[in-house]
Every structure is written in C-alpha cells, then in structure tokens.
Coordinates of C-alpha atoms in Angstrom, one line a residue:
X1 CA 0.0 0.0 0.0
X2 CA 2.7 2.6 0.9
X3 CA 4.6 1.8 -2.5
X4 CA 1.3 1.8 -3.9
X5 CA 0.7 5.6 -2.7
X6 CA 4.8 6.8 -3.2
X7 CA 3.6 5.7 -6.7
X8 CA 0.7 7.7 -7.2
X9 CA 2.7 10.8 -5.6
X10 CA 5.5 10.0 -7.9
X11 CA 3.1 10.0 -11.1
X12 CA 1.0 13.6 -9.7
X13 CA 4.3 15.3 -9.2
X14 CA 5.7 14.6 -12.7
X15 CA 2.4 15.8 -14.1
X16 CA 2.4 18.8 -12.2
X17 CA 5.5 19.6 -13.3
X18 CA 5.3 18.8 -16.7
X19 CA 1.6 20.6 -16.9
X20 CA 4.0 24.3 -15.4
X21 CA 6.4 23.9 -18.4
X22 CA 3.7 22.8 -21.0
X23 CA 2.2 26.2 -19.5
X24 CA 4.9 28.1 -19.2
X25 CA 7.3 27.5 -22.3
X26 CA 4.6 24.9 -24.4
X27 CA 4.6 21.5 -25.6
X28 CA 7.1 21.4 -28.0
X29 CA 9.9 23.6 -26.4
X30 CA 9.6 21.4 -23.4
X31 CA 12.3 17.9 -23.2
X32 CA 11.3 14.9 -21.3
X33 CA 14.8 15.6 -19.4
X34 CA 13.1 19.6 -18.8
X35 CA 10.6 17.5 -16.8
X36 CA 12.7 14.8 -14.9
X37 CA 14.8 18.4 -14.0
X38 CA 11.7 20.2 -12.8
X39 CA 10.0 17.4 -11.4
X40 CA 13.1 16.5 -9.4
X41 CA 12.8 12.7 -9.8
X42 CA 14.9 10.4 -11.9
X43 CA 14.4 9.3 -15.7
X44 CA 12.9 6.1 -14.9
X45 CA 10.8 7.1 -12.5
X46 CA 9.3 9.5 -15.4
X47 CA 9.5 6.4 -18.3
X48 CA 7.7 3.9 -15.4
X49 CA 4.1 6.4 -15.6
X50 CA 5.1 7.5 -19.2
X51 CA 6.2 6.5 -22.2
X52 CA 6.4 9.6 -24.2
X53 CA 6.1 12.9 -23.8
X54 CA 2.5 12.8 -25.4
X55 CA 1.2 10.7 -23.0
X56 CA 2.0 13.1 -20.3
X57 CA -0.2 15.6 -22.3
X58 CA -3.0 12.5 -22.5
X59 CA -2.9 12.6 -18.9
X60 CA -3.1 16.3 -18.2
X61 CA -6.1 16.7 -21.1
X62 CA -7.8 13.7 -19.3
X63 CA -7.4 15.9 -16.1
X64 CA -9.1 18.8 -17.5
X65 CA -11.8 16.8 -18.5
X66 CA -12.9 15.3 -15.3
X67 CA -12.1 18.7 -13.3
X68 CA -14.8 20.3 -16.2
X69 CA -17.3 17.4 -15.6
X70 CA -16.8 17.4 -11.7
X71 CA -17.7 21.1 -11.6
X72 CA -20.9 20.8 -13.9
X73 CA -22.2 18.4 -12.1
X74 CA -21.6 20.0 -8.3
X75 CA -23.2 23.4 -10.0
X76 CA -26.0 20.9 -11.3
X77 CA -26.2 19.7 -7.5
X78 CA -26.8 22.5 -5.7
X79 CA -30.0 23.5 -6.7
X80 CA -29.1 26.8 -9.3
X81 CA -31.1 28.1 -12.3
X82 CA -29.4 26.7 -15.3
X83 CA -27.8 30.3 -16.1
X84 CA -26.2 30.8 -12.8
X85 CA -24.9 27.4 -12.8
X86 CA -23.0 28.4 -16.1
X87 CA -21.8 31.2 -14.8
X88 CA -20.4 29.2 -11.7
X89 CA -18.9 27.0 -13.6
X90 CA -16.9 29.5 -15.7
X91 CA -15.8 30.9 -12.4
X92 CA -15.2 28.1 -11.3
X93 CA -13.1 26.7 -14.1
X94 CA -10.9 30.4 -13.9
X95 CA -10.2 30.1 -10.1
X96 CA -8.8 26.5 -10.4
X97 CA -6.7 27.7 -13.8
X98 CA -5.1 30.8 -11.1
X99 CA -4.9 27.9 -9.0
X100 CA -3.3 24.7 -11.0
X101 CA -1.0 24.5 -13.2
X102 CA -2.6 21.2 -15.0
X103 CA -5.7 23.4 -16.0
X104 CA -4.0 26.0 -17.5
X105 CA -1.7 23.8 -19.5
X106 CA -4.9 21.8 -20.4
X107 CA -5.8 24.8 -22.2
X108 CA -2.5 25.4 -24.0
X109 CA -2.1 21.6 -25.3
X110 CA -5.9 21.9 -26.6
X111 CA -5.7 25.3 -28.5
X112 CA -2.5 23.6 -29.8
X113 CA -1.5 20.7 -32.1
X114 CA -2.6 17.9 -29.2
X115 CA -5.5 15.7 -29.8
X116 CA -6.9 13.7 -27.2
X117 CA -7.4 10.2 -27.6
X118 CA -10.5 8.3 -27.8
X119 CA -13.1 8.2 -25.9
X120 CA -11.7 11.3 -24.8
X121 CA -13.6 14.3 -26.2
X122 CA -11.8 17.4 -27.7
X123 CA -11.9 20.2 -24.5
X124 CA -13.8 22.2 -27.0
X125 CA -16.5 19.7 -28.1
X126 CA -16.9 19.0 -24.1
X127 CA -17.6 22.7 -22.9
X128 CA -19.8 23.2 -26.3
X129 CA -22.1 20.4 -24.9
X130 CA -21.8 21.5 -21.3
X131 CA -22.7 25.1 -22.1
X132 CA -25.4 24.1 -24.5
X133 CA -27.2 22.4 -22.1
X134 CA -27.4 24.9 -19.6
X135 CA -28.7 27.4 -21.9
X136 CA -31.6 25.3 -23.1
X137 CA -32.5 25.4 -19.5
X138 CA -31.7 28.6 -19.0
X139 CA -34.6 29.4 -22.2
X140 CA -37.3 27.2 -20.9
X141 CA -36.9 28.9 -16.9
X142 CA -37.1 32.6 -19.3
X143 CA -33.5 33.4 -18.0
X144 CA -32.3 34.4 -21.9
X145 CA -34.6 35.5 -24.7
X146 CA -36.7 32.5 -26.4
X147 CA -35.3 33.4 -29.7
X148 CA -31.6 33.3 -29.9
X149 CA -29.6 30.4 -31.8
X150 CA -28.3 28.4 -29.1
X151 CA -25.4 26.6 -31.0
X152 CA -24.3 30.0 -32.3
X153 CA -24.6 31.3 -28.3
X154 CA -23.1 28.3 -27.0
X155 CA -20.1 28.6 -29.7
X156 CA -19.4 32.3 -29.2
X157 CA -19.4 31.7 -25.2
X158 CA -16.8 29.0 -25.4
X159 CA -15.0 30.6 -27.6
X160 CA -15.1 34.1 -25.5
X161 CA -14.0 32.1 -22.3
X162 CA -11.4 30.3 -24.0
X163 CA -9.7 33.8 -26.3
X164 CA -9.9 35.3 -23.0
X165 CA -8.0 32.5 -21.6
X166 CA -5.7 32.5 -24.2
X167 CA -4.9 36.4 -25.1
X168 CA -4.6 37.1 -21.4
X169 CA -2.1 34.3 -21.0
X170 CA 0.7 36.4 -22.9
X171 CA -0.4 39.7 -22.0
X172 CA -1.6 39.5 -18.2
X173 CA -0.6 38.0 -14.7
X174 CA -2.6 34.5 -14.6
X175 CA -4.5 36.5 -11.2
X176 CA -6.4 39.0 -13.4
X177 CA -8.4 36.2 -15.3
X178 CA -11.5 36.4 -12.4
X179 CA -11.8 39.6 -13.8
X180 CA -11.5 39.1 -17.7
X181 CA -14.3 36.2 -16.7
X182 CA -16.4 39.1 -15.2
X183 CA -16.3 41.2 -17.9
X184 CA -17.0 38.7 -20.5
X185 CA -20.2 37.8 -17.9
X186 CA -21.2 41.7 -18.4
X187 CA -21.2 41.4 -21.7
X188 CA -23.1 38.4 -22.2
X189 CA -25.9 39.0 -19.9
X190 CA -26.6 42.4 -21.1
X191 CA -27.4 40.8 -25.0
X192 CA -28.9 37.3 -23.4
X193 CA -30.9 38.1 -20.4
X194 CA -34.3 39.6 -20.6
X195 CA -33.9 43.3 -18.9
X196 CA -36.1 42.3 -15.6
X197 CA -33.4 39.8 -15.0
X198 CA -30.5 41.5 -15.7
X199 CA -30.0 43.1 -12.5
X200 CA -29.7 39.9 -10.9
X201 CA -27.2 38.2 -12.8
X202 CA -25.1 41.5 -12.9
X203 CA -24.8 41.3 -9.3
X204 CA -23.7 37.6 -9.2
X205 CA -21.0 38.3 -11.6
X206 CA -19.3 40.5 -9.3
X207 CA -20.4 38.5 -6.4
X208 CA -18.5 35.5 -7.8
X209 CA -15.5 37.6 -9.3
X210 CA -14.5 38.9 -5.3
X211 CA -15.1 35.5 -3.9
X212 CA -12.2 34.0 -6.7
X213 CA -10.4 37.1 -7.0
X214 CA -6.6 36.5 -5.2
X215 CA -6.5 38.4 -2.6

C-alpha cells in the first residue's frame, strides 16, 4: 500500500510539473529531461508512468476533463437556475486555472497541435455540450430571450472564455483572469438576459468575481 501511494505521488508530481512547463514554455519547447529536471525525480521514475512525452499531455487533457465534468455536475447539485450554474462553472473553471498549473496547461495543449485520444472528447466539443445544455434550460426557466440560436450562443461563449483565456495568458498575470471572466459575464448577460433579470445576474457576476479574486 505505501509503495502503492509513493507511486501515485510520484506520477502527480511529474504531471504537475510537466503541466508548469507545458504552461509556461509549451509543448514542443519542453524535453522529457526539462521535466525529470523540474519534477526532481529520476528518468525512470518518469519512463515507469510514461512513455512519451504525449502521453503526459494525455494525462493532463484527461485531467481537465474530469475537473470540467466534476464542476458541472456540483453546480447541477446545488440546486441553481441553469444560467447561474453556467456562470459558476466559468468561475469556477478560472479560479482553479489561477490555481493549477494542470488546467491551464490543459488549455495550451488543446488550442495547440494535441489531440486527445479516444473516448476522450476534444476540451472544446466537451464545454460546447456543457454550455449548451445549460442554456436550453436557461430558455425554458425565461433566463435568456426564447429566440436566440443556441449553437451560435453556446459557440461564441466557449470561444469568448477560452480567447480570453488564451490572449490574457501572454499579455496579463494568470490573477487577473477572475476579472476578464467578469467582464465577458457583463457582456453576455446584457445581450442574453431579458432586462427584468439583468439586475440579478449583474450582481452575481461581481459577487463570484470577489469570492475568486486572489487576494
């Protein structure tokens, strides 16, 4: 059992460390030997959890993916209108990025030449469906006007999130994301959200930028 757990460590450490260079530098200017460096352990320890280099982005993408599902369904759980529960989850999703390393480089290895491997959905195809849903329920409880175009909503949200992601990443400290989150959140809700509800959701989005917000 304690071998068991020294191995588990082993394998979280190297994919921390591999997910802070992946972040930081990007896939392809980082070396296996970058990583054994970083992560402090020795080059078998790395080749006994990984193979390859790509399989230590696999395992970061596959992280991303059940830290995205996790937080959909705890928002699902606790009892929100489908548009605050998107809302929560994009906050969510930016404080853990400030927080982990392995989000952020999820993001980088999926806006890059990276494809996750089956049955592992693209990150992008993932959110599209997660934020889809949400707005279909946000229509039917009259939380956004009855006649937009869902898939073009759903697409421009995701990519809105992600660009914001992305362009703040080079120009920005990683700590002023809960804000780029709340001013894509006053954007939206002032083209999406019928004006007697506006008010409402305005406030939450600042609500849930000072809760994330470093301090």
């Amino acid at each position: 059992m304690a071998r068991q757990l020294r191995a588990e460590q082993t394998r979280s450490t190297i994919i921390t460390a591999a997910a802070d260079l992946f972040d930081r530098r990007g896939y392809e200017s980082t070396s296996l030997s970058d990583i054994v460096e970083h992560a402090h352990v020795t080059k078998g320890a790395l080749y006994f959890h990984f193979a390859a280099k790509e399989d230590l982005a696999h395992a970061i993408l596959e992280l991303q993916s059940h830290t995205a599902r996790r937080l959909a369904t705890e928002t699902d759980n606790r009892g929100h209108t489908s548009f605050e529960a998107l809302m929560r989850l994009t906050f969510g999703i930016t404080r853990m990025s400030v927080e982990d390393p392995v989000l952020r480089a999820g993001l980088r290895l999926a806006t890059g030449s990276i494809r996750p491997r089956p049955p592992l959905s693209h990150p992008f195809t993932e959110w599209l469906d997660i934020v889809t849903a949400r707005l279909v329920g946000a229509v039917k409880e009259s939380d956004v006007h009855p006649d937009i175009d869902i898939d073009v909503v759903a697409h421009s949200l995701v990519c809105f999130f992600v660009g914001t992601r992305v362009v703040g990443r080079s120009r920005e400290p990683v700590a002023r994301q809960p804000r780029r989150t709340a001013e894509m959140w006053n954007i939206l809700i002032r083209g999406l959200v019928p004006v007697t509800r506006r008010a409402r959701y305005l406030s939450l989005a600042a609500r849930l930028e000072r809760e994330i917000a470093p301090v």
